[in-house]
Amino acid sequence: MRHKIVFGLISAFALSSCSQQNNVKKDPINWPEATPPIAELKAYQRIIHGDTVQDPYYWMNDYFKKGPDSSKVVTYLEAENQYTSAMMKDTEKFQDELFKEMKARIKETDESVPYLMNGYYYYQRTEEGKQYYKVCRKKGSLNAPEEVLLDVDKMAEGFPYYAVGGVAVSPDNKIIAYGVDTVSRREYVIHFKNLETGEILKDRITRTTGSATWAADNKTVFYTAKNPVTLLTEKIKRHTLGTNSESDAVVYEEKDNTNYIGVWKSKNQQYIFIQSGGTLSSETLYLKADDPNGTFKVFQARMKDVLYNVTPLADRFLIVTNDQAQNFKVMETPLDKTGKENWKEYIPHRKDVLIEGLDEFENFLVISERKNGLTNLAVRNLKDNSQHYLDFGEAAYTVYSSANPEYHTDIVRYGYTSMVTPSSTYDYNMKSKEKTLLKQQEVLGGYKQEEYVTERVMAKVRDGVEVPISIVYKKGTKKDGQAPLLLYAYGSYGSSMDPTFSSTRLSLLDRGFIYAIAHIRGGEEMGRQWYEDGKMMKKINTFTDFIDCGKFLIDQKYTSSNHLYAQGGSAGGLLMGAVINMAPELWNGVIAQVPFVDVVNTMLDESIPLTTNEYDEWGNPNNKDAYDYMKSYSPYENIEAKAYPNLLVTTGLHDSQVQYFEPAKWVAKLRTKQQGKNVILLKTDMDYGHGGASGRFDYLKDVALNYAFLFKLEGIFE
């Protein structure tokens, strides 16, 4: 999946001279006389469905294909980096100040809220000046001695990129499994460490998703193996500690290359589950955790256009499914009769409520729901089926079930945030209905929530649908059409962009920017239909929704086209490419991060990671109707001679989700068609991939560049 990449547009304590919009010092915009690189043209034709398309930049694909132009690709990307540096040279000091300003809001020596699992309290802690963290635990009590399980700060030494994922401790608490990615292509090597001796075991499992699922015997793990070329999740394998991973048994192989697969263990520790699923249908297999050498059984064979997932309770299985229920319903079935013919309704379908997931406990069930674009948590008593909702009291917020690995407890932990409320962690007693705030993100530098305003408005778009917009700004910012406004959106895969707090965003707000999130179709904010109306042959709704939200904000005097900016990443970068083709005059500047902009060519190339997985999202261009529709909106295909807005494009050479050559080709072609004096900049990170830097501070340098670009367009340099 070309997942969202949200660099959370950001900030904190303001400079005294920048406390309100009217006090921000603005200078004339001055771009240096630098010459952008000119990409070489090479003849290449795409011929399909009787349609011939010239693609003179196709050679840029060669870096990962190890083609003859591989070195030329690197040379070109480096030239683009040099051009971007030259054009932004006068902001370097300001970028450094922004970096320090945002970093100063982060509490460097910090600790996550510990959670109890299998007799130990687990947590992560960070130290001043360190980029990473330490994974720790204490036995039985928070007063017990600390055990450092993984010192990621030390492990990451010497690596430009280092990511740890899939941390899992064996049932007897003696062995920890963890995945490591040092390339940034989301391809992990699984390692094992003896927690009693500190020894790193010889076992190494390569080309995985990073997660290992323990069986009950403390020596067997199940994991997901990836195809080395396409990076598709193809097989579930079984590994026994002390054996060579090359001989690991394949316990499941996915034959449908449009599906993702994964493996995990139920909270009650009784079952190992394998899930295979795409956008439209899914299938679950299960195995008793104490029978690791047994055969996985199909829970219910995959059904056309039916998604389902399974949650085991002590006496039954619960199934969340969209079978004859667009917004999903919950069914129940006996532990020994899992086929659909045995399913009975437990929580009925509701047209106005989307069921997003379940969190099971011995005596309670927590249901994550979405209604009117807002998230909710419902608590159901499993003994008498009584139910109540938690109350939060803000107009726009985000709530979610947090770390809850313990099954035998009446306490549910949840997270809460809004655009003005820092991330907060609560424990809620489902029996007494009492909640306890355990921790709220500390924003250094004197953040005062009451100095900021959050709103939720509805924009009526061209087909009459009302699209929610979440907005935040600093008190005193005038709505006279002159405030700069940054509009963010994603709009794909049913991923909802919920309103959350960002300390880095304060650097925008304190300098007079308004920040807004458009909850456009293609996400799932307003239910499953919201997603269905923004995908496949209805994808155009995503783009027109965003454009109409921008026009609404102008009409309502939040901003004007001279001060309106847009940002999106990955599939949200596709959004950016589409809207600047469709309405280039609406935006003064656009930031497109790791943008998916060469839709047709990418979806025709099955060797590219994730392509076949996404036919149900975009369509299969081998079919003419899908090809024609994709071609009608693909940003790369629809570049014309016109005045495009100022553009900053960022990508990563090692990106596995959206290959570097998509934005590189797009920028090269845009330059040949650009009318007027607006700039087009491309910044490629030569060490990282889709998610940017791995350290907890390095990513702020990317944010500082983004902000400096916006501020420069507004004439703000301090």
XYZ file of C-alpha atoms in Angstrom:
718
model
C 0.000 0.000 0.000
C 1.238 3.472 -0.853
C 0.523 4.480 2.715
C 0.072 7.955 3.957
C 3.190 9.794 4.929
C 2.262 12.481 7.383
C 5.110 14.690 8.491
C 2.625 16.482 10.728
C 2.836 20.106 9.742
C 3.957 21.598 12.898
C 5.444 23.897 15.781
C 5.661 25.377 19.455
C 6.803 28.360 21.444
C 6.732 31.454 19.270
C 9.425 34.001 18.827
C 8.345 37.131 20.619
C 8.269 39.075 17.349
C 5.963 36.494 15.781
C 3.212 36.203 18.361
C 0.450 37.250 16.013
C -0.037 37.353 12.278
C 0.104 41.150 12.072
C 3.464 41.212 13.857
C 5.212 38.782 11.494
C 7.942 40.518 9.539
C 7.544 39.973 5.795
C 10.205 40.621 3.165
C 10.080 40.540 -0.642
C 10.515 37.112 -2.239
C 13.883 36.766 -3.942
C 14.757 33.604 -5.866
C 18.384 33.361 -6.994
C 19.337 33.066 -10.666
C 20.124 29.352 -10.493
C 19.627 27.091 -13.512
C 17.647 23.886 -12.959
C 18.954 20.572 -14.329
C 17.690 19.493 -17.721
C 16.877 15.794 -17.810
C 18.031 13.815 -20.808
C 15.367 12.633 -23.253
C 15.420 9.046 -24.494
C 12.915 7.476 -26.836
C 10.480 5.081 -25.200
C 6.937 4.154 -26.161
C 4.141 2.625 -24.126
C 1.650 0.884 -26.382
C -1.453 -0.710 -24.895
C -5.133 -0.840 -25.856
C -4.221 0.775 -29.172
C -2.900 3.839 -27.337
C 0.675 5.010 -27.916
C 2.308 7.242 -25.304
C 5.802 8.728 -25.506
C 7.730 8.566 -22.215
C 11.180 10.124 -22.723
C 11.979 9.948 -18.983
C 11.338 6.210 -18.606
C 15.106 5.648 -18.328
C 14.974 7.043 -14.788
C 13.610 3.658 -13.648
C 17.073 2.179 -14.109
C 18.553 2.625 -10.630
C 16.757 -0.312 -8.989
C 16.493 -2.246 -12.211
C 20.321 -1.993 -12.431
C 19.998 -0.836 -16.029
C 22.630 0.907 -18.158
C 21.520 4.357 -16.987
C 21.703 3.545 -13.288
C 24.603 5.902 -12.586
C 22.987 8.662 -14.661
C 19.942 8.502 -12.387
C 22.045 9.231 -9.310
C 23.863 12.040 -11.101
C 20.567 13.646 -12.106
C 19.057 13.375 -8.610
C 22.182 14.896 -7.081
C 21.994 17.775 -9.578
C 18.395 18.386 -8.531
C 19.483 18.417 -4.890
C 22.154 20.996 -5.688
C 19.592 23.162 -7.483
C 17.174 22.973 -4.547
C 19.986 23.898 -2.161
C 20.910 26.879 -4.323
C 17.325 28.102 -4.551
C 16.828 27.761 -0.791
C 20.285 29.048 0.144
C 18.961 32.220 1.746
C 16.800 30.137 4.105
C 19.573 27.914 5.480
C 20.015 29.937 8.649
C 16.250 30.094 9.105
C 15.962 26.316 8.530
C 18.523 25.766 11.277
C 16.583 28.074 13.590
C 13.343 26.249 12.796
C 15.011 22.891 13.457
C 16.290 24.075 16.832
C 12.953 25.672 17.664
C 10.999 22.476 16.950
C 13.574 20.245 18.631
C 13.435 22.474 21.725
C 9.772 21.569 22.202
C 10.575 17.877 22.492
C 11.289 16.473 25.920
C 14.501 14.635 25.138
C 14.727 12.559 28.314
C 11.344 10.900 28.416
C 9.542 7.641 29.043
C 6.409 6.039 27.618
C 3.590 4.950 29.916
C 4.428 1.396 31.060
C 1.951 -1.361 30.211
C 1.607 -4.720 31.944
C 2.082 -7.892 29.914
C 2.602 -11.379 31.253
C 3.961 -10.222 34.611
C 6.242 -7.442 33.338
C 5.822 -3.707 32.847
C 7.157 -2.710 29.421
C 8.104 0.784 28.272
C 10.462 2.777 26.088
C 12.641 5.616 27.252
C 14.730 8.225 25.505
C 17.806 10.122 26.616
C 18.943 13.661 25.948
C 20.853 14.015 22.699
C 20.079 10.453 21.554
C 18.236 9.828 18.279
C 16.637 6.530 19.212
C 15.384 4.795 22.352
C 15.718 1.873 24.723
C 13.184 -0.942 25.134
C 12.891 -1.732 28.851
C 10.875 -3.713 31.369
C 10.438 -4.236 35.099
C 9.224 -7.438 36.705
C 5.987 -7.287 38.681
C 6.298 -3.716 39.902
C 7.364 -0.310 38.647
C 9.713 -0.219 41.616
C 11.576 -3.311 40.417
C 15.046 -3.052 38.801
C 15.088 -2.021 35.140
C 16.063 -4.451 32.396
C 17.193 -2.868 29.120
C 16.074 -5.351 26.480
C 17.210 -3.406 23.394
C 19.467 -0.367 23.378
C 18.517 0.955 19.943
C 20.747 4.017 20.394
C 23.741 1.706 20.556
C 22.461 -0.723 17.930
C 21.989 2.100 15.405
C 25.547 3.436 15.687
C 27.180 3.709 12.254
C 23.946 3.404 10.270
C 22.423 6.368 8.397
C 19.068 4.606 8.753
C 18.031 2.136 11.448
C 14.530 0.905 12.247
C 13.460 -1.729 14.760
C 10.061 -3.354 14.367
C 8.005 -6.319 15.486
C 9.386 -6.575 19.033
C 7.927 -9.734 20.627
C 8.860 -11.521 23.850
C 8.422 -15.296 24.214
C 5.647 -16.572 26.530
C 8.228 -17.591 29.168
C 9.701 -14.038 29.046
C 13.192 -15.332 28.182
C 13.709 -14.566 24.460
C 12.995 -11.380 22.530
C 12.476 -11.349 18.759
C 12.887 -8.124 16.819
C 13.210 -7.003 13.209
C 15.859 -4.614 11.851
C 15.769 -2.566 8.622
C 18.942 -0.630 7.748
C 17.991 0.281 4.169
C 14.540 1.868 4.582
C 12.727 -0.470 2.205
C 10.613 -2.074 4.939
C 12.424 -5.373 4.485
C 13.499 -6.601 7.916
C 15.918 -9.171 9.285
C 14.529 -10.893 12.388
C 16.988 -11.447 15.255
C 16.626 -13.167 18.633
C 18.180 -12.244 21.970
C 18.413 -14.316 25.152
C 17.188 -11.951 27.875
C 18.792 -13.967 30.669
C 22.321 -14.001 29.219
C 22.224 -11.059 26.791
C 23.388 -13.344 23.988
C 22.267 -12.602 20.418
C 21.290 -15.989 19.007
C 22.686 -17.191 15.696
C 19.201 -17.381 14.190
C 18.676 -14.757 11.447
C 15.608 -14.603 9.236
C 15.918 -12.330 6.211
C 13.375 -10.659 3.910
C 10.507 -10.399 6.358
C 7.990 -7.811 7.551
C 9.896 -7.778 10.862
C 7.317 -9.379 13.133
C 7.619 -12.802 14.735
C 4.634 -14.516 16.386
C 5.464 -16.921 19.201
C 3.796 -20.285 19.642
C 3.168 -21.484 23.205
C 6.290 -23.701 23.264
C 8.748 -20.758 23.502
C 10.843 -22.053 20.590
C 8.608 -21.748 17.535
C 7.788 -18.522 15.706
C 5.695 -17.769 12.652
C 6.613 -14.889 10.337
C 5.721 -13.298 7.008
C 8.243 -13.658 4.176
C 8.544 -11.117 1.354
C 9.299 -11.502 -2.336
C 12.788 -9.999 -2.835
C 11.779 -8.107 -5.994
C 8.150 -7.048 -5.577
C 8.321 -7.002 -1.730
C 4.904 -8.677 -1.725
C 4.002 -10.655 1.389
C 3.846 -14.106 -0.173
C 4.406 -16.765 2.477
C 3.922 -17.490 6.169
C 6.766 -19.620 7.490
C 7.532 -21.490 10.707
C 10.932 -21.240 12.353
C 12.293 -23.269 15.258
C 15.043 -21.657 17.328
C 18.443 -23.196 16.731
C 17.711 -24.264 13.146
C 18.757 -22.753 9.824
C 16.059 -20.400 8.550
C 16.659 -21.595 4.983
C 14.899 -24.819 5.943
C 11.884 -23.105 7.544
C 8.589 -24.729 6.620
C 6.027 -22.826 4.554
C 2.714 -23.104 6.413
C 0.790 -20.816 4.057
C 1.420 -19.453 0.575
C -0.743 -16.761 -0.963
C -1.614 -17.426 -4.596
C -3.521 -14.178 -5.138
C -0.950 -11.435 -5.745
C -3.556 -8.749 -5.039
C -3.699 -9.735 -1.344
C -1.595 -8.791 1.673
C -0.945 -11.468 4.295
C 0.138 -11.448 7.931
C 0.268 -13.584 11.064
C -0.451 -12.744 14.708
C -1.490 -14.204 18.071
C -4.770 -13.608 19.885
C -4.758 -11.575 23.082
C -5.978 -14.577 25.095
C -2.881 -16.433 23.816
C -4.977 -19.344 22.556
C -4.703 -18.963 18.778
C -2.320 -18.108 15.959
C -4.128 -16.371 13.075
C -3.167 -15.886 9.448
C -4.993 -13.151 7.564
C -5.084 -12.767 3.800
C -6.903 -9.770 2.494
C -7.248 -7.092 -0.124
C -9.520 -4.122 -0.493
C -12.598 -6.190 -1.294
C -12.282 -9.610 0.339
C -10.346 -11.467 3.025
C -9.785 -14.891 4.542
C -8.625 -16.021 7.994
C -6.894 -19.251 9.032
C -6.274 -20.338 12.623
C -4.241 -22.764 14.711
C -4.116 -23.511 18.431
C -1.025 -21.796 19.835
C -0.002 -24.944 21.738
C 0.058 -26.987 18.508
C 2.693 -25.185 16.410
C 3.317 -28.151 14.130
C -0.365 -28.555 13.400
C -2.206 -27.523 10.264
C -3.883 -24.137 9.958
C -7.632 -24.379 9.360
C -9.658 -22.012 7.214
C -12.089 -20.099 9.423
C -14.350 -19.219 6.501
C -13.284 -19.483 2.864
C -12.904 -16.120 1.131
C -16.114 -14.741 -0.281
C -16.511 -12.321 -3.166
C -16.648 -8.710 -1.942
C -16.709 -9.748 1.733
C -14.179 -8.657 4.355
C -14.025 -10.241 7.784
C -11.697 -10.511 10.763
C -11.877 -12.676 13.848
C -11.635 -12.030 17.597
C -11.678 -15.022 19.984
C -13.411 -14.840 23.358
C -13.433 -17.545 26.027
C -16.621 -19.138 24.716
C -16.992 -17.987 21.073
C -15.518 -16.137 18.153
C -16.617 -12.662 17.182
C -16.450 -11.668 13.510
C -16.416 -8.098 12.204
C -17.671 -8.248 8.620
C -19.167 -6.157 5.850
C -21.237 -9.078 4.529
C -24.543 -7.368 3.664
C -23.360 -4.555 5.958
C -21.477 -1.730 4.283
C -20.394 -0.117 7.578
C -19.693 -3.543 9.118
C -21.483 -5.518 11.788
C -20.361 -7.989 14.459
C -21.336 -11.663 14.292
C -20.685 -14.505 16.737
C -20.094 -18.213 16.237
C -19.162 -21.240 18.426
C -15.492 -22.097 18.837
C -15.979 -25.400 17.001
C -18.256 -24.135 14.202
C -16.600 -21.309 12.348
C -18.273 -21.408 8.930
C -20.568 -18.580 7.883
C -23.637 -20.806 8.147
C -23.149 -20.742 11.943
C -22.738 -16.969 12.308
C -25.360 -15.105 14.311
C -25.746 -11.348 14.634
C -24.249 -9.832 17.766
C -24.012 -6.104 16.929
C -26.219 -5.092 13.986
C -25.245 -2.926 11.054
C -26.006 0.795 11.337
C -26.019 3.136 8.350
C -24.635 6.042 10.380
C -21.932 4.182 12.336
C -18.785 2.540 10.973
C -17.375 -0.276 13.131
C -13.583 -0.070 12.868
C -12.406 -2.721 15.324
C -12.718 -4.651 18.568
C -10.500 -4.856 21.636
C -11.421 -7.879 23.706
C -11.104 -8.461 27.462
C -12.258 -11.244 29.745
C -15.439 -9.409 30.797
C -15.685 -6.490 28.381
C -15.504 -5.595 24.727
C -14.299 -2.194 23.502
C -15.675 -1.231 20.090
C -13.946 1.435 18.005
C -16.573 3.301 16.005
C -16.834 6.315 13.750
C -19.902 8.541 13.468
C -20.283 11.913 11.731
C -16.575 11.861 10.984
C -15.538 11.485 14.643
C -14.044 8.509 16.460
C -15.791 6.945 19.471
C -15.202 4.129 21.957
C -18.108 1.972 23.123
C -17.700 -0.355 26.121
C -19.888 -3.473 26.184
C -20.273 -5.754 29.197
C -19.960 -9.335 27.952
C -22.032 -10.666 30.836
C -25.215 -8.620 30.327
C -24.525 -6.875 26.959
C -25.063 -3.432 28.498
C -23.139 -0.725 26.667
C -21.961 2.850 27.203
C -19.809 5.398 25.375
C -16.905 7.483 26.601
C -17.441 11.254 26.433
C -14.747 13.715 25.316
C -16.300 17.171 24.984
C -14.372 18.682 22.044
C -15.731 19.543 18.593
C -12.923 17.791 16.719
C -10.736 15.124 18.312
C -9.246 11.668 17.910
C -9.608 8.779 20.351
C -8.269 5.259 19.978
C -7.752 2.079 21.953
C -4.071 2.019 22.921
C -1.704 -0.674 24.284
C -3.949 -3.329 25.839
C -2.104 -6.660 25.768
C -3.663 -7.959 29.016
C -6.818 -10.053 28.615
C -7.710 -10.531 32.297
C -8.324 -6.914 33.290
C -11.171 -4.410 33.618
C -8.923 -1.508 32.570
C -8.762 -0.291 28.990
C -6.026 2.132 27.992
C -6.831 4.698 25.342
C -5.196 7.631 23.634
C -6.786 11.025 23.097
C -5.716 14.099 21.164
C -7.075 17.039 19.209
C -5.515 19.811 17.172
C -5.003 21.793 20.405
C -4.755 18.946 22.950
C -1.368 17.206 23.169
C -1.401 13.426 22.922
C -2.799 12.014 26.167
C -2.893 8.508 27.620
C -5.750 7.417 29.884
C -6.691 4.314 31.833
C -10.446 3.727 32.013
C -12.062 1.333 34.474
C -14.829 -0.292 32.474
C -16.598 -1.430 35.640
C -16.514 1.762 37.742
C -16.424 4.100 34.684
C -13.582 6.114 36.181
C -10.815 7.462 33.988
C -7.286 8.382 34.997
C -4.943 10.591 32.989
C -1.590 8.824 33.060
C 0.382 11.174 30.865
C 0.003 14.070 28.470
C 2.668 14.914 25.939
C 4.826 17.623 27.455
C 5.508 20.519 25.087
C 8.538 22.418 26.278
C 8.693 26.163 25.926
C 5.417 27.124 27.523
C 2.645 25.866 25.230
C -0.733 27.234 26.320
C -3.699 25.412 24.844
C -6.037 28.348 25.404
C -4.015 30.456 22.948
C -5.128 28.295 20.014
C -8.512 27.680 18.423
C -9.773 24.553 16.682
C -12.850 24.423 14.468
C -14.739 21.866 12.438
C -16.635 23.178 9.422
C -18.502 21.526 6.565
C -17.770 22.483 2.953
C -20.470 21.759 0.378
C -18.695 20.457 -2.727
C -19.842 20.478 -6.351
C -22.098 17.408 -6.176
C -23.822 18.633 -3.003
C -21.926 16.432 -0.537
C -20.667 18.100 2.651
C -16.991 17.453 3.423
C -15.656 18.034 6.970
C -12.628 20.282 7.455
C -10.681 20.405 10.735
C -8.980 23.755 11.344
C -6.533 25.150 13.884
C -4.994 28.618 14.266
C -3.643 30.949 16.905
C -6.003 33.368 18.583
C -5.713 36.781 16.989
C -5.283 35.425 13.474
C -7.664 37.455 11.337
C -10.140 35.895 8.927
C -9.842 38.664 6.363
C -8.596 36.565 3.458
C -4.969 37.528 4.052
C -3.816 34.750 6.388
C -1.646 32.043 4.834
C -3.340 28.644 5.097
C -1.891 25.164 4.629
C -4.477 22.583 3.559
C -3.558 18.922 4.042
C -5.331 15.752 2.898
C -4.770 12.131 1.929
C -7.949 10.558 0.557
C -7.032 6.936 -0.259
C -7.225 3.352 1.034
C -10.000 4.253 3.468
C -7.352 5.823 5.720
C -8.918 8.528 7.851
C -6.894 11.665 8.571
C -8.109 12.430 12.065
C -7.359 15.723 13.846
C -4.318 15.329 16.091
C -1.857 17.562 17.902
C 1.576 18.375 16.527
C 4.147 20.416 18.439
C 6.062 21.170 15.244
C 2.944 22.667 13.691
C 3.131 25.469 16.239
C 5.969 26.990 14.211
C 3.424 27.596 11.453
C 0.611 28.785 13.687
C 2.787 31.180 15.665
C 3.812 32.877 12.427
C 0.234 33.467 11.339
C -0.532 30.308 9.356
C -3.873 28.540 9.579
C -3.652 24.753 9.270
C -6.537 22.664 7.948
C -7.239 19.002 7.181
C -9.784 18.264 4.452
C -11.503 14.941 5.217
C -12.121 14.176 1.553
C -13.657 11.088 -0.018
C -11.290 8.161 -0.405
C -10.779 8.124 3.346
C -13.297 6.543 5.695
C -14.061 9.491 7.986
C -17.765 9.454 7.128
C -18.163 5.691 6.790
C -17.404 2.993 4.265
C -19.369 4.735 1.495
C -17.009 7.708 1.878
C -14.208 5.389 0.839
C -16.160 3.689 -1.936
C -16.954 7.090 -3.447
C -13.269 8.030 -3.654
C -11.642 4.980 -5.254
C -11.461 3.115 -8.552
C -13.810 4.688 -11.101
C -14.889 7.377 -8.630
C -11.367 8.559 -7.795
C -11.993 11.973 -9.328
C -14.175 12.819 -6.283
C -11.042 12.858 -4.122
C -9.506 15.606 -6.232
C -12.601 17.735 -6.725
C -13.395 17.514 -2.989
C -9.966 18.947 -2.168
C -10.267 21.727 -4.726
C -13.739 22.654 -3.481
C -12.526 22.653 0.139
C -9.822 25.112 -0.906
C -12.417 27.323 -2.604
C -14.655 27.122 0.466
C -11.849 28.332 2.729
C -11.269 31.250 0.369
C -14.987 32.068 0.235
C -15.142 32.035 4.034
C -12.208 34.479 4.232
C -9.841 32.101 5.969
C -7.367 32.826 3.177
C -7.046 33.741 -0.512
C -5.467 32.020 -3.508
C -2.343 34.170 -3.080
C -1.874 32.663 0.380
C -3.325 29.157 -0.012
C -0.928 26.201 0.175
C -1.454 22.459 -0.134
C 0.426 19.430 1.109
C 0.074 15.690 0.735
C 2.289 12.614 0.726
C 2.363 9.252 -1.044
C -1.191 8.709 -2.319
C -1.749 12.219 -0.972
C 1.053 13.253 -3.333
C -1.086 11.905 -6.172
C -3.752 14.268 -4.866
C -1.289 17.160 -5.083
C -0.352 16.263 -8.660
C -3.971 15.989 -9.739
C -5.152 19.264 -8.196
C -2.336 21.337 -9.683
C -3.305 19.983 -13.105
C -6.998 20.661 -12.520
C -6.826 23.995 -10.659
C -3.267 25.373 -10.742
C -4.432 28.937 -10.120
C -5.875 28.068 -6.705
C -2.561 27.474 -4.918
C 0.425 29.717 -4.271
C 2.568 26.748 -3.287
C 2.337 22.968 -2.997
C 4.442 20.414 -1.093
C 4.268 16.898 -2.563
C 6.032 14.290 -0.428
C 6.996 10.905 -1.931
C 4.201 11.467 -4.468
C 2.520 8.629 -6.366
C 2.223 10.543 -9.642
C 2.951 8.080 -12.464
C -0.145 5.995 -11.873
C -0.551 4.241 -15.221
C 3.076 3.164 -15.707
C 3.401 2.000 -12.109
C 0.196 -0.020 -12.163
C 1.285 -1.669 -15.429
C 4.616 -2.843 -13.950
C 4.055 -5.911 -11.778
C 7.739 -5.991 -10.787
C 7.276 -2.782 -8.788
C 6.549 -3.407 -5.093
C 2.864 -3.373 -4.192
C 1.450 -2.895 -7.716
C -0.707 -6.011 -7.871
C -1.842 -5.517 -4.268
C -3.515 -2.292 -5.344
C -5.650 -3.224 -8.318
C -8.732 -2.974 -6.084
C -7.786 0.571 -5.109
C -6.881 2.094 -8.476
C -7.968 -0.514 -11.011
C -5.985 -2.794 -13.305
C -4.824 -0.824 -16.366
C -4.560 -4.031 -18.350
C -8.326 -3.519 -18.601
C -9.114 -0.720 -21.036
C -11.796 1.015 -18.962
C -9.465 1.212 -15.950
C -6.573 2.324 -18.167
C -8.597 5.135 -19.720
C -9.853 6.351 -16.342
C -6.408 6.293 -14.693
C -4.895 8.075 -17.654
C -7.530 10.804 -17.349
C -6.222 11.878 -13.920
C -2.653 10.552 -13.562
C -0.549 13.657 -12.821
C 2.351 12.611 -15.039
C 0.071 11.931 -18.003
C -1.810 15.232 -17.770
C 0.905 17.860 -17.557
C 0.111 20.784 -19.851
C 1.707 24.080 -20.797
C 0.356 26.325 -18.051
C 1.385 28.289 -14.979
C 1.820 25.760 -12.203
C 2.132 26.893 -8.573
C 5.440 26.945 -6.714
C 6.273 23.324 -6.007
C 8.512 21.471 -3.537
C 8.744 17.735 -4.208
C 10.515 15.361 -1.830
C 11.380 11.679 -2.246
C 13.765 8.962 -1.035
C 16.111 6.953 -3.209
C 15.292 3.745 -1.312
C 11.533 4.235 -1.185
C 9.742 0.887 -1.459
C 6.220 2.321 -1.540
C 6.531 5.026 -4.202
C 9.680 4.577 -6.239
C 11.974 7.617 -6.509
C 11.583 7.762 -10.301
C 7.925 8.793 -10.152
C 8.566 12.255 -8.647
C 11.825 12.574 -10.618
C 10.086 12.003 -13.963
C 7.194 14.233 -12.926
C 9.444 17.160 -12.035
C 11.480 16.790 -15.238
C 8.339 16.873 -17.371
C 6.753 19.723 -15.393
C 9.801 21.879 -16.025
C 9.329 21.587 -19.790
C 5.730 22.839 -19.535
C 5.932 25.414 -16.742
C 4.745 28.887 -17.765
C 5.767 31.876 -15.680
C 8.320 32.263 -12.923
C 7.095 29.909 -10.191
C 9.774 27.471 -9.030
C 9.791 23.671 -9.094
C 12.153 22.029 -6.601
C 13.032 18.357 -6.122
C 14.794 17.088 -2.993
C 15.852 13.421 -2.907
C 17.098 11.884 0.299
C 19.846 9.538 -0.842
C 19.866 7.490 2.396
C 16.188 7.023 3.257
C 12.932 5.689 1.912
C 9.191 6.273 2.222
C 9.104 7.314 5.866
C 12.100 9.606 5.826
C 14.756 9.637 8.537
C 14.631 7.037 11.305
C 16.003 9.161 14.138
C 13.599 11.109 16.329
C 15.202 14.462 15.469
C 16.534 14.067 11.917
C 13.071 14.239 10.361
C 12.749 17.771 11.733
C 15.274 18.894 9.128
C 12.809 17.829 6.433
C 10.030 19.682 8.220
C 12.235 22.761 8.488
C 12.822 22.671 4.725
C 9.084 22.387 4.087
C 8.309 25.269 6.378
C 11.115 27.437 5.022
C 9.649 26.915 1.539
C 6.206 28.058 2.728
C 7.605 30.947 4.738
C 9.742 32.122 1.837
C 6.663 32.272 -0.373
C 5.067 34.446 2.304
C 8.160 36.602 2.717
C 8.736 35.359 6.274
C 12.380 34.762 7.197
C 12.370 34.682 10.996
